[in-house]
XYZ file of C-alpha atoms in Angstrom:
182
model
C 104.305 33.632 -17.527
C 101.019 31.819 -17.959
C 99.519 30.902 -14.589
C 96.168 29.256 -13.868
C 94.280 27.911 -10.902
C 93.077 24.371 -11.588
C 90.647 21.946 -9.939
C 88.839 18.724 -10.788
C 85.638 17.150 -9.558
C 85.264 13.382 -9.555
C 82.498 10.872 -9.110
C 84.212 9.653 -5.934
C 87.561 9.317 -4.206
C 88.286 5.725 -5.192
C 90.700 5.997 -8.143
C 89.813 2.641 -9.685
C 86.044 3.063 -9.372
C 85.669 6.794 -9.869
C 85.917 9.065 -12.869
C 86.570 12.709 -13.664
C 83.379 14.734 -14.053
C 84.997 18.069 -14.913
C 88.067 20.283 -14.593
C 87.998 24.053 -14.228
C 90.737 26.548 -15.023
C 91.070 30.186 -13.971
C 93.910 32.138 -15.560
C 95.622 34.285 -12.922
C 96.578 37.830 -13.902
C 97.646 40.904 -11.938
C 94.412 42.566 -13.022
C 91.907 39.868 -12.149
C 88.764 39.100 -14.088
C 86.613 36.951 -11.772
C 84.586 35.637 -14.716
C 87.678 34.386 -16.560
C 86.898 30.742 -15.741
C 86.368 27.841 -18.112
C 85.574 24.187 -17.647
C 86.217 20.962 -19.501
C 83.628 18.284 -18.765
C 82.689 14.808 -19.836
C 79.916 14.114 -22.280
C 76.507 13.970 -20.731
C 74.907 10.522 -20.733
C 77.908 8.617 -22.051
C 77.525 4.851 -22.463
C 80.175 4.157 -19.837
C 80.102 6.559 -16.846
C 83.715 5.636 -16.036
C 85.033 6.376 -19.538
C 86.865 9.610 -18.858
C 90.019 8.903 -20.893
C 89.340 11.558 -23.533
C 88.571 14.133 -20.832
C 91.781 13.252 -18.956
C 93.790 13.817 -22.163
C 92.112 17.218 -22.690
C 92.899 18.192 -19.097
C 96.553 17.144 -19.453
C 96.872 19.081 -22.714
C 95.266 22.154 -21.131
C 97.644 22.029 -18.150
C 100.571 21.946 -20.591
C 99.527 25.392 -21.871
C 100.478 26.951 -18.533
C 103.901 27.601 -17.021
C 102.497 27.321 -13.481
C 99.354 25.677 -12.205
C 98.012 26.667 -8.802
C 95.963 24.107 -6.913
C 94.477 23.372 -3.520
C 95.619 19.858 -2.541
C 96.415 19.237 -6.197
C 99.727 17.504 -5.521
C 98.033 14.837 -3.426
C 94.725 14.523 -5.266
C 94.024 16.312 -8.564
C 97.217 15.562 -10.508
C 97.571 11.955 -9.249
C 93.884 11.307 -10.022
C 94.215 12.674 -13.571
C 97.383 10.609 -13.988
C 95.643 7.407 -12.904
C 92.958 8.005 -15.528
C 95.571 8.786 -18.203
C 97.609 5.684 -17.434
C 94.459 3.550 -17.530
C 93.939 4.502 -21.196
C 97.625 4.153 -22.113
C 98.386 7.874 -22.235
C 101.376 9.831 -21.006
C 100.980 11.171 -17.467
C 100.468 14.854 -16.703
C 103.609 16.605 -15.507
C 103.058 20.361 -15.142
C 106.011 22.652 -15.821
C 105.651 24.093 -12.311
C 103.050 23.326 -9.676
C 102.203 25.524 -6.703
C 99.933 23.717 -4.251
C 98.907 26.767 -2.256
C 97.249 24.637 0.460
C 100.660 23.977 1.980
C 101.148 27.697 2.605
C 98.039 27.942 4.798
C 99.730 25.909 7.513
C 103.342 25.441 8.403
C 106.145 27.968 8.219
C 104.365 30.502 5.961
C 101.138 30.943 7.902
C 99.560 29.017 10.738
C 95.847 29.119 10.039
C 93.498 26.958 12.094
C 92.404 24.960 9.054
C 93.748 23.967 5.660
C 90.278 23.552 4.165
C 89.871 25.919 1.222
C 86.482 27.101 2.432
C 87.834 28.040 5.878
C 90.931 29.772 4.505
C 88.736 31.752 2.078
C 86.541 32.830 5.007
C 89.626 33.803 7.021
C 90.802 36.106 4.218
C 87.238 37.288 3.451
C 87.620 36.641 -0.270
C 84.554 37.457 -2.403
C 83.851 33.927 -3.666
C 82.047 31.508 -1.367
C 81.738 27.737 -1.381
C 79.008 26.244 -3.564
C 77.915 23.013 -1.922
C 76.651 20.094 -3.970
C 74.139 17.887 -2.138
C 74.974 14.150 -2.202
C 71.924 13.296 -4.314
C 73.028 15.792 -6.978
C 76.539 14.323 -7.046
C 75.065 10.850 -7.436
C 72.851 12.062 -10.311
C 75.849 13.699 -12.009
C 77.673 10.349 -12.028
C 75.019 8.893 -14.288
C 75.094 11.878 -16.624
C 72.159 13.996 -15.457
C 72.826 17.321 -17.262
C 71.331 19.545 -14.538
C 73.285 17.745 -11.832
C 76.494 18.063 -13.860
C 75.861 21.840 -14.149
C 75.780 22.036 -10.339
C 79.043 20.105 -10.060
C 80.623 22.431 -12.641
C 79.430 25.487 -10.679
C 81.070 24.014 -7.561
C 84.338 23.366 -9.442
C 84.375 26.869 -10.939
C 83.820 28.417 -7.513
C 86.710 26.362 -6.150
C 89.146 27.701 -8.775
C 87.925 31.248 -8.145
C 88.519 30.804 -4.408
C 91.909 29.205 -5.083
C 92.973 32.168 -7.232
C 91.745 34.673 -4.606
C 93.505 32.847 -1.758
C 96.623 32.556 -3.961
C 97.077 36.345 -3.839
C 96.739 36.319 -0.029
C 99.269 33.516 0.506
C 101.691 34.425 -2.303
C 103.948 36.602 -0.067
C 104.860 33.435 1.888
C 105.887 31.471 -1.222
C 109.687 31.134 -1.396
C 109.990 28.720 -4.296
C 107.811 26.908 -6.799
C 108.545 23.284 -7.552
C 108.724 21.687 -10.957
C 106.248 19.071 -11.966
C 103.189 17.525 -10.376
């Protein structure tokens, strides 16, 4: 079984007026390697800052390599956002084989934690990876292709998939079934 934690970072939350900046993947294994993270990102200083069609295709194709993707709020944000960008450029939508959105196991019948925010759940479980905040001015600079700003956004995304994979192991005992698709 090939399993990976997955996350995207975007230039904003508005699907029509935002674009994908990067997507990080962290393969999940029983013997974890915390540095086993890789990122796909858009070209720096592209002519059109909203032209993320090629990146969306690469992300979809990468997701297809895994039997299960593990996300944090990926069913409501990451996968639908990637799909909107794919459909915009006339490409087939992303439909993972199986998708485990681990956020839903932090609240509800599996565990009743005070918050469903990844950062707070990671603190609750005392996982080794901590949130890497990106100041608003850096996010704005990354939208226009500033290479140093984009590096900061990538670091944030990579930390998120590390935290997701660490929290996955803590919440996994409460998982009863994994659903097909996005």
